[in-house]
Amino acid sequence: MPLLPRRFERLKAVLDRRMGDLTVLLENVEKPHNLSAILRSCDAVGVLEAHAVSLANRLPTFNDTALGSQKWVALQRHADSPTMIEALQQRGFRVYGTHLGVEAVDYRRCDFTGPTAFLLGAEKWGLSAAAAAAVDQAIFIPMRGMVQSLNVSVAAATLLFEALRQREAAGLVPERGEGLAADQYQRLLFEWAYPQVADWCRGEGRPYPTLGEQGEILEDLPRNVKLRC
Ligand code: SAM
């Protein structure tokens, strides 16, 4: 079925608001419903991509809780936590580790308007010592009840929406694609609009075709590829 102009407008409207400088790093968060809920919150806030390391290299899995958000928020996988944290730091992100250590500060005292990555730990164990040692700042969400911690997906949502709130207050939330590099925006738009054609192009090692105003492909593709549009 051809891409409907309304669908194309919707894809652009979402990409227009994506933020390449806000993300989550997940250390051994294993339960599918938690991973799913975290990616759904990322999508809701406008996070471009998330990052994860998994126990014994297990593949992250999702369930219905995600409502398909894993299609819209790419999960980049890393070999181990120090490597993941360093990769983000080298890209200019300030990495906030979530734990209750003595050096941790109330998250409401932090400025999340710059490039920000929230590191969240495993459901049972929290952050590893190696990961906690590598972060730029430890933060916590104050707890007033009998139970000492939040569910990891609730903690992720709390922090992401605080970052969004701060950015909105500072007038820093992208509305017209300024949260992404121009080439990244065009690449993602094509992949979101035509995932199967994008797969074919990658397999062939050729650039994605140009799109017209209404999302139509401005190039004559082989018939069997056209059928995938
Ligand atoms: N027993 C574990 C511990 O001591 O860290 C509890 C892990 S908690 C269920 C899973 C993850 O959720 C934590 O690693 C952290 O990333 C996040 N989290 C839970 N409660 C939090 C809070 N109050 N502040 C910040 N992060 C929290």
PDB file of C-alpha atoms and ligand atoms in Angstrom:
ATOM      1  CA  MET A   1       0.000   0.000   0.000  1.00  0.00           C
ATOM      2  CA  PRO A   2       1.443   3.445  -0.868  1.00  0.00           C
ATOM      3  CA  LEU A   3       2.433   5.683   2.000  1.00  0.00           C
ATOM      4  CA  LEU A   4      -0.449   8.009   2.802  1.00  0.00           C
ATOM      5  CA  PRO A   5       0.418  11.734   2.962  1.00  0.00           C
ATOM      6  CA  ARG A   6      -1.204  11.874   6.425  1.00  0.00           C
ATOM      7  CA  ARG A   7       1.048   9.101   7.681  1.00  0.00           C
ATOM      8  CA  PHE A   8       4.084  10.854   6.180  1.00  0.00           C
ATOM      9  CA  GLU A   9       3.133  14.112   7.957  1.00  0.00           C
ATOM     10  CA  ARG A  10       2.811  12.212  11.234  1.00  0.00           C
ATOM     11  CA  LEU A  11       6.257  10.623  10.848  1.00  0.00           C
ATOM     12  CA  LYS A  12       7.757  14.054  10.168  1.00  0.00           C
ATOM     13  CA  ALA A  13       5.943  15.632  13.116  1.00  0.00           C
ATOM     14  CA  VAL A  14       7.452  13.029  15.469  1.00  0.00           C
ATOM     15  CA  LEU A  15      10.947  13.289  13.975  1.00  0.00           C
ATOM     16  CA  ASP A  16      10.717  17.091  14.184  1.00  0.00           C
ATOM     17  CA  ARG A  17      10.586  16.752  17.975  1.00  0.00           C
ATOM     18  CA  ARG A  18      13.185  14.019  18.498  1.00  0.00           C
ATOM     19  CA  MET A  19      16.165  14.910  20.690  1.00  0.00           C
ATOM     20  CA  GLY A  20      19.526  13.402  19.869  1.00  0.00           C
ATOM     21  CA  ASP A  21      20.986  14.754  23.107  1.00  0.00           C
ATOM     22  CA  LEU A  22      18.778  12.978  25.647  1.00  0.00           C
ATOM     23  CA  THR A  23      19.066   9.244  26.255  1.00  0.00           C
ATOM     24  CA  VAL A  24      19.000   6.366  28.689  1.00  0.00           C
ATOM     25  CA  LEU A  25      21.720   3.773  29.304  1.00  0.00           C
ATOM     26  CA  LEU A  26      20.382   0.465  30.581  1.00  0.00           C
ATOM     27  CA  GLU A  27      22.671  -1.857  32.499  1.00  0.00           C
ATOM     28  CA  ASN A  28      21.318  -5.402  32.529  1.00  0.00           C
ATOM     29  CA  VAL A  29      17.687  -4.323  32.611  1.00  0.00           C
ATOM     30  CA  GLU A  30      16.324  -7.681  31.557  1.00  0.00           C
ATOM     31  CA  LYS A  31      12.593  -7.928  32.032  1.00  0.00           C
ATOM     32  CA  PRO A  32      10.723  -7.423  28.751  1.00  0.00           C
ATOM     33  CA  HIS A  33       7.970  -5.352  30.371  1.00  0.00           C
ATOM     34  CA  ASN A  34      10.526  -2.981  31.892  1.00  0.00           C
ATOM     35  CA  LEU A  35      12.518  -2.598  28.676  1.00  0.00           C
ATOM     36  CA  SER A  36       9.258  -2.077  26.815  1.00  0.00           C
ATOM     37  CA  ALA A  37       7.958   0.528  29.257  1.00  0.00           C
ATOM     38  CA  ILE A  38      11.280   2.410  29.150  1.00  0.00           C
ATOM     39  CA  LEU A  39      11.307   2.590  25.344  1.00  0.00           C
ATOM     40  CA  ARG A  40       7.688   3.703  25.388  1.00  0.00           C
ATOM     41  CA  SER A  41       8.596   6.571  27.741  1.00  0.00           C
ATOM     42  CA  CYS A  42      11.591   7.424  25.536  1.00  0.00           C
ATOM     43  CA  ASP A  43       9.270   7.651  22.545  1.00  0.00           C
ATOM     44  CA  ALA A  44       6.778   9.780  24.485  1.00  0.00           C
ATOM     45  CA  VAL A  45       9.442  12.271  25.561  1.00  0.00           C
ATOM     46  CA  GLY A  46      11.183  12.439  22.182  1.00  0.00           C
ATOM     47  CA  VAL A  47      14.356  10.455  22.867  1.00  0.00           C
ATOM     48  CA  LEU A  48      16.052   9.483  19.618  1.00  0.00           C
ATOM     49  CA  GLU A  49      17.823   6.314  20.728  1.00  0.00           C
ATOM     50  CA  ALA A  50      18.562   4.308  23.869  1.00  0.00           C
ATOM     51  CA  HIS A  51      21.605   2.234  24.856  1.00  0.00           C
ATOM     52  CA  ALA A  52      21.942  -1.078  26.642  1.00  0.00           C
ATOM     53  CA  VAL A  53      24.287  -3.749  27.890  1.00  0.00           C
ATOM     54  CA  SER A  54      22.756  -7.157  28.519  1.00  0.00           C
ATOM     55  CA  LEU A  55      23.660 -10.025  30.838  1.00  0.00           C
ATOM     56  CA  ALA A  56      25.700 -12.729  29.085  1.00  0.00           C
ATOM     57  CA  ASN A  57      24.953 -11.005  25.786  1.00  0.00           C
ATOM     58  CA  ARG A  58      21.266 -11.929  25.877  1.00  0.00           C
ATOM     59  CA  LEU A  59      19.130 -10.242  23.234  1.00  0.00           C
ATOM     60  CA  PRO A  60      16.772  -7.597  24.638  1.00  0.00           C
ATOM     61  CA  THR A  61      13.141  -8.624  24.198  1.00  0.00           C
ATOM     62  CA  PHE A  62       9.972  -6.576  24.322  1.00  0.00           C
ATOM     63  CA  ASN A  63       6.321  -7.298  24.972  1.00  0.00           C
ATOM     64  CA  ASP A  64       2.948  -5.623  24.395  1.00  0.00           C
ATOM     65  CA  THR A  65       3.771  -2.923  26.925  1.00  0.00           C
ATOM     66  CA  ALA A  66       5.985  -1.319  24.269  1.00  0.00           C
ATOM     67  CA  LEU A  67       3.055  -0.762  21.881  1.00  0.00           C
ATOM     68  CA  GLY A  68       5.632  -0.921  19.099  1.00  0.00           C
ATOM     69  CA  SER A  69       7.826   1.873  20.491  1.00  0.00           C
ATOM     70  CA  GLN A  70      10.927  -0.269  19.853  1.00  0.00           C
ATOM     71  CA  LYS A  71      10.329   0.505  16.165  1.00  0.00           C
ATOM     72  CA  TRP A  72      10.672   4.223  16.820  1.00  0.00           C
ATOM     73  CA  VAL A  73      13.440   4.308  19.429  1.00  0.00           C
ATOM     74  CA  ALA A  74      16.508   2.348  18.354  1.00  0.00           C
ATOM     75  CA  LEU A  75      18.263   0.414  21.100  1.00  0.00           C
ATOM     76  CA  GLN A  76      22.037   0.491  20.583  1.00  0.00           C
ATOM     77  CA  ARG A  77      23.824  -2.403  22.263  1.00  0.00           C
ATOM     78  CA  HIS A  78      27.267  -2.206  23.884  1.00  0.00           C
ATOM     79  CA  ALA A  79      29.725  -4.818  25.124  1.00  0.00           C
ATOM     80  CA  ASP A  80      29.931  -3.632  28.717  1.00  0.00           C
ATOM     81  CA  SER A  81      28.970  -0.700  30.923  1.00  0.00           C
ATOM     82  CA  PRO A  82      32.294   1.183  31.091  1.00  0.00           C
ATOM     83  CA  THR A  83      32.523   1.073  27.280  1.00  0.00           C
ATOM     84  CA  MET A  84      28.927   2.270  26.935  1.00  0.00           C
ATOM     85  CA  ILE A  85      29.407   5.125  29.417  1.00  0.00           C
ATOM     86  CA  GLU A  86      32.675   6.230  27.844  1.00  0.00           C
ATOM     87  CA  ALA A  87      31.155   6.180  24.354  1.00  0.00           C
ATOM     88  CA  LEU A  88      28.450   8.596  25.484  1.00  0.00           C
ATOM     89  CA  GLN A  89      30.883  10.790  27.416  1.00  0.00           C
ATOM     90  CA  GLN A  90      33.070  11.069  24.336  1.00  0.00           C
ATOM     91  CA  ARG A  91      30.049  12.341  22.435  1.00  0.00           C
ATOM     92  CA  GLY A  92      29.717  15.120  25.018  1.00  0.00           C
ATOM     93  CA  PHE A  93      26.982  13.582  27.190  1.00  0.00           C
ATOM     94  CA  ARG A  94      26.946  14.054  30.934  1.00  0.00           C
ATOM     95  CA  VAL A  95      26.137  10.620  32.363  1.00  0.00           C
ATOM     96  CA  TYR A  96      23.934  10.534  35.469  1.00  0.00           C
ATOM     97  CA  GLY A  97      24.013   7.259  37.404  1.00  0.00           C
ATOM     98  CA  THR A  98      20.934   6.417  39.446  1.00  0.00           C
ATOM     99  CA  HIS A  99      21.706   5.072  42.897  1.00  0.00           C
ATOM    100  CA  LEU A 100      21.447   5.994  46.526  1.00  0.00           C
ATOM    101  CA  GLY A 101      25.165   6.331  47.357  1.00  0.00           C
ATOM    102  CA  VAL A 102      26.271   9.113  49.714  1.00  0.00           C
ATOM    103  CA  GLU A 103      27.553  11.222  46.831  1.00  0.00           C
ATOM    104  CA  ALA A 104      24.196  11.083  45.024  1.00  0.00           C
ATOM    105  CA  VAL A 105      22.149  14.290  44.733  1.00  0.00           C
ATOM    106  CA  ASP A 106      18.407  14.849  44.441  1.00  0.00           C
ATOM    107  CA  TYR A 107      17.659  14.762  40.693  1.00  0.00           C
ATOM    108  CA  ARG A 108      15.645  17.999  40.975  1.00  0.00           C
ATOM    109  CA  ARG A 109      18.871  19.878  41.737  1.00  0.00           C
ATOM    110  CA  CYS A 110      20.466  18.945  38.398  1.00  0.00           C
ATOM    111  CA  ASP A 111      20.430  20.733  35.079  1.00  0.00           C
ATOM    112  CA  PHE A 112      19.408  18.342  32.298  1.00  0.00           C
ATOM    113  CA  THR A 113      19.245  20.910  29.505  1.00  0.00           C
ATOM    114  CA  GLY A 114      22.648  19.893  28.061  1.00  0.00           C
ATOM    115  CA  PRO A 115      23.439  16.507  26.487  1.00  0.00           C
ATOM    116  CA  THR A 116      22.141  14.109  29.152  1.00  0.00           C
ATOM    117  CA  ALA A 117      22.256  10.333  29.628  1.00  0.00           C
ATOM    118  CA  PHE A 118      20.530   8.568  32.524  1.00  0.00           C
ATOM    119  CA  LEU A 119      22.138   5.285  33.537  1.00  0.00           C
ATOM    120  CA  LEU A 120      19.652   2.834  35.060  1.00  0.00           C
ATOM    121  CA  GLY A 121      20.486  -0.427  36.764  1.00  0.00           C
ATOM    122  CA  ALA A 122      19.263  -4.006  36.896  1.00  0.00           C
ATOM    123  CA  GLU A 123      15.913  -4.748  38.511  1.00  0.00           C
ATOM    124  CA  LYS A 124      17.427  -6.789  41.319  1.00  0.00           C
ATOM    125  CA  TRP A 125      20.906  -5.425  41.843  1.00  0.00           C
ATOM    126  CA  GLY A 126      20.906  -1.837  40.684  1.00  0.00           C
ATOM    127  CA  LEU A 127      24.098  -0.448  39.129  1.00  0.00           C
ATOM    128  CA  SER A 128      27.370  -2.381  39.118  1.00  0.00           C
ATOM    129  CA  ALA A 129      30.290  -0.849  41.012  1.00  0.00           C
ATOM    130  CA  ALA A 130      32.176  -0.346  37.731  1.00  0.00           C
ATOM    131  CA  ALA A 131      29.296   1.582  36.188  1.00  0.00           C
ATOM    132  CA  ALA A 132      28.677   3.669  39.313  1.00  0.00           C
ATOM    133  CA  ALA A 133      32.370   4.622  39.374  1.00  0.00           C
ATOM    134  CA  ALA A 134      32.348   5.764  35.747  1.00  0.00           C
ATOM    135  CA  VAL A 135      29.429   8.220  35.817  1.00  0.00           C
ATOM    136  CA  ASP A 136      29.761  12.003  35.982  1.00  0.00           C
ATOM    137  CA  GLN A 137      27.153  12.446  38.707  1.00  0.00           C
ATOM    138  CA  ALA A 138      25.089  10.126  40.891  1.00  0.00           C
ATOM    139  CA  ILE A 139      21.450  11.094  41.351  1.00  0.00           C
ATOM    140  CA  PHE A 140      18.425   9.735  43.180  1.00  0.00           C
ATOM    141  CA  ILE A 141      14.676  10.275  43.241  1.00  0.00           C
ATOM    142  CA  PRO A 142      13.702  10.850  46.886  1.00  0.00           C
ATOM    143  CA  MET A 143      11.523   8.100  48.363  1.00  0.00           C
ATOM    144  CA  ARG A 144       9.087   8.676  51.228  1.00  0.00           C
ATOM    145  CA  GLY A 145       7.532   5.238  51.662  1.00  0.00           C
ATOM    146  CA  MET A 146       8.385   1.862  53.106  1.00  0.00           C
ATOM    147  CA  VAL A 147       9.913   0.513  49.883  1.00  0.00           C
ATOM    148  CA  GLN A 148      13.399   1.765  49.067  1.00  0.00           C
ATOM    149  CA  SER A 149      13.302   1.880  45.290  1.00  0.00           C
ATOM    150  CA  LEU A 150      11.044   2.499  42.315  1.00  0.00           C
ATOM    151  CA  ASN A 151      10.485   0.131  39.461  1.00  0.00           C
ATOM    152  CA  VAL A 152      13.259   0.899  36.967  1.00  0.00           C
ATOM    153  CA  SER A 153      10.837   1.988  34.233  1.00  0.00           C
ATOM    154  CA  VAL A 154       9.126   4.397  36.623  1.00  0.00           C
ATOM    155  CA  ALA A 155      12.502   5.865  37.585  1.00  0.00           C
ATOM    156  CA  ALA A 156      13.364   6.254  33.877  1.00  0.00           C
ATOM    157  CA  ALA A 157      10.072   8.012  33.119  1.00  0.00           C
ATOM    158  CA  THR A 158      10.433  10.345  36.107  1.00  0.00           C
ATOM    159  CA  LEU A 159      13.902  11.451  35.003  1.00  0.00           C
ATOM    160  CA  LEU A 160      13.074  11.757  31.312  1.00  0.00           C
ATOM    161  CA  PHE A 161      10.004  13.888  31.950  1.00  0.00           C
ATOM    162  CA  GLU A 162      12.002  16.116  34.323  1.00  0.00           C
ATOM    163  CA  ALA A 163      14.570  16.622  31.546  1.00  0.00           C
ATOM    164  CA  LEU A 164      11.750  17.460  29.124  1.00  0.00           C
ATOM    165  CA  ARG A 165      10.174  19.858  31.634  1.00  0.00           C
ATOM    166  CA  GLN A 166      13.488  21.694  32.094  1.00  0.00           C
ATOM    167  CA  ARG A 167      14.077  21.915  28.352  1.00  0.00           C
ATOM    168  CA  GLU A 168      10.570  23.195  27.730  1.00  0.00           C
ATOM    169  CA  ALA A 169      11.033  25.838  30.434  1.00  0.00           C
ATOM    170  CA  ALA A 170      14.306  26.899  28.785  1.00  0.00           C
ATOM    171  CA  GLY A 171      12.790  26.965  25.275  1.00  0.00           C
ATOM    172  CA  LEU A 172      15.159  24.208  24.170  1.00  0.00           C
ATOM    173  CA  VAL A 173      12.756  21.553  22.934  1.00  0.00           C
ATOM    174  CA  PRO A 174      13.090  20.956  19.189  1.00  0.00           C
ATOM    175  CA  GLU A 175       9.938  21.512  17.150  1.00  0.00           C
ATOM    176  CA  ARG A 176      11.264  21.501  13.590  1.00  0.00           C
ATOM    177  CA  GLY A 177      13.939  18.842  13.450  1.00  0.00           C
ATOM    178  CA  GLU A 178      16.659  20.927  15.050  1.00  0.00           C
ATOM    179  CA  GLY A 179      17.290  18.119  17.583  1.00  0.00           C
ATOM    180  CA  LEU A 180      18.913  15.994  14.863  1.00  0.00           C
ATOM    181  CA  ALA A 181      21.570  16.474  12.202  1.00  0.00           C
ATOM    182  CA  ALA A 182      19.981  17.096   8.778  1.00  0.00           C
ATOM    183  CA  ASP A 183      21.357  13.890   7.197  1.00  0.00           C
ATOM    184  CA  GLN A 184      20.287  11.848  10.204  1.00  0.00           C
ATOM    185  CA  TYR A 185      16.779  13.301   9.929  1.00  0.00           C
ATOM    186  CA  GLN A 186      16.499  12.384   6.228  1.00  0.00           C
ATOM    187  CA  ARG A 187      17.874   8.886   6.817  1.00  0.00           C
ATOM    188  CA  LEU A 188      15.450   8.166   9.640  1.00  0.00           C
ATOM    189  CA  LEU A 189      12.517   9.617   7.740  1.00  0.00           C
ATOM    190  CA  PHE A 190      13.172   7.207   4.894  1.00  0.00           C
ATOM    191  CA  GLU A 191      13.640   4.229   7.241  1.00  0.00           C
ATOM    192  CA  TRP A 192      10.428   5.035   9.110  1.00  0.00           C
ATOM    193  CA  ALA A 193       8.441   5.575   5.926  1.00  0.00           C
ATOM    194  CA  TYR A 194       9.817   2.629   3.923  1.00  0.00           C
ATOM    195  CA  PRO A 195      11.514   0.138   6.266  1.00  0.00           C
ATOM    196  CA  GLN A 196      11.609  -2.691   3.723  1.00  0.00           C
ATOM    197  CA  VAL A 197      12.968  -0.555   0.914  1.00  0.00           C
ATOM    198  CA  ALA A 198      15.553   0.806   3.359  1.00  0.00           C
ATOM    199  CA  ASP A 199      16.611  -2.794   4.136  1.00  0.00           C
ATOM    200  CA  TRP A 200      16.936  -3.495   0.419  1.00  0.00           C
ATOM    201  CA  CYS A 201      19.029  -0.343  -0.168  1.00  0.00           C
ATOM    202  CA  ARG A 202      21.371  -1.273   2.674  1.00  0.00           C
ATOM    203  CA  GLY A 203      21.696  -4.802   1.306  1.00  0.00           C
ATOM    204  CA  GLU A 204      22.553  -3.370  -2.118  1.00  0.00           C
ATOM    205  CA  GLY A 205      24.929  -0.818  -0.600  1.00  0.00           C
ATOM    206  CA  ARG A 206      23.105   2.050  -2.305  1.00  0.00           C
ATOM    207  CA  PRO A 207      21.852   5.368  -0.898  1.00  0.00           C
ATOM    208  CA  TYR A 208      18.183   5.776  -0.057  1.00  0.00           C
ATOM    209  CA  PRO A 209      16.116   7.347  -2.863  1.00  0.00           C
ATOM    210  CA  THR A 210      14.987  10.961  -2.494  1.00  0.00           C
ATOM    211  CA  LEU A 211      11.450  11.556  -1.233  1.00  0.00           C
ATOM    212  CA  GLY A 212       8.980  14.049  -2.659  1.00  0.00           C
ATOM    213  CA  GLU A 213       6.858  16.573  -0.748  1.00  0.00           C
ATOM    214  CA  GLN A 214       4.221  13.974   0.068  1.00  0.00           C
ATOM    215  CA  GLY A 215       6.637  11.180   0.881  1.00  0.00           C
ATOM    216  CA  GLU A 216       6.593   9.562  -2.561  1.00  0.00           C
ATOM    217  CA  ILE A 217       9.802   7.893  -3.768  1.00  0.00           C
ATOM    218  CA  LEU A 218      11.273   9.976  -6.608  1.00  0.00           C
ATOM    219  CA  GLU A 219      13.101   7.131  -8.296  1.00  0.00           C
ATOM    220  CA  ASP A 220      12.193   4.176 -10.442  1.00  0.00           C
ATOM    221  CA  LEU A 221      12.816   1.077  -8.327  1.00  0.00           C
ATOM    222  CA  PRO A 222      12.777  -2.546  -9.540  1.00  0.00           C
ATOM    223  CA  ARG A 223       9.242  -3.948  -9.554  1.00  0.00           C
ATOM    224  CA  ASN A 224       9.834  -6.456  -6.736  1.00  0.00           C
ATOM    225  CA  VAL A 225      11.144  -3.618  -4.532  1.00  0.00           C
ATOM    226  CA  LYS A 226       8.223  -1.336  -5.423  1.00  0.00           C
ATOM    227  CA  LEU A 227       5.915  -4.016  -4.049  1.00  0.00           C
ATOM    228  CA  ARG A 228       7.503  -3.503  -0.628  1.00  0.00           C
ATOM    229  CA  CYS A 229       6.475   0.153  -0.448  1.00  0.00           C
TER     230      CYS A 229
HETATM  231  N1  SAM B   1      18.166  -3.181  45.091  1.00  0.00           N
HETATM  232  C1  SAM B   1      18.458  -2.370  43.971  1.00  0.00           C
HETATM  233  C2  SAM B   1      19.431  -1.248  44.338  1.00  0.00           C
HETATM  234  O1  SAM B   1      19.866  -1.232  45.455  1.00  0.00           O
HETATM  235  O2  SAM B   1      19.790  -0.418  43.495  1.00  0.00           O
HETATM  236  C3  SAM B   1      17.183  -1.811  43.432  1.00  0.00           C
HETATM  237  C4  SAM B   1      17.231  -1.645  41.982  1.00  0.00           C
HETATM  238  S1  SAM B   1      15.885  -0.677  41.329  1.00  0.00           S
HETATM  239  C5  SAM B   1      14.540  -1.742  41.469  1.00  0.00           C
HETATM  240  C6  SAM B   1      16.308  -0.725  39.638  1.00  0.00           C
HETATM  241  C7  SAM B   1      16.819   0.569  39.105  1.00  0.00           C
HETATM  242  O3  SAM B   1      15.771   1.532  39.140  1.00  0.00           O
HETATM  243  C8  SAM B   1      17.957   1.211  39.855  1.00  0.00           C
HETATM  244  O4  SAM B   1      19.201   0.658  39.488  1.00  0.00           O
HETATM  245  C9  SAM B   1      17.826   2.659  39.379  1.00  0.00           C
HETATM  246  O5  SAM B   1      18.365   2.789  38.096  1.00  0.00           O
HETATM  247  C10 SAM B   1      16.319   2.836  39.315  1.00  0.00           C
HETATM  248  N2  SAM B   1      15.754   3.420  40.528  1.00  0.00           N
HETATM  249  C11 SAM B   1      14.880   2.840  41.369  1.00  0.00           C
HETATM  250  N3  SAM B   1      14.561   3.668  42.367  1.00  0.00           N
HETATM  251  C12 SAM B   1      15.260   4.803  42.179  1.00  0.00           C
HETATM  252  C13 SAM B   1      15.356   6.047  42.880  1.00  0.00           C
HETATM  253  N4  SAM B   1      14.674   6.287  43.972  1.00  0.00           N
HETATM  254  N5  SAM B   1      16.169   6.993  42.360  1.00  0.00           N
HETATM  255  C14 SAM B   1      16.856   6.784  41.221  1.00  0.00           C
HETATM  256  N6  SAM B   1      16.812   5.631  40.532  1.00  0.00           N
HETATM  257  C15 SAM B   1      16.018   4.654  40.993  1.00  0.00           C
END
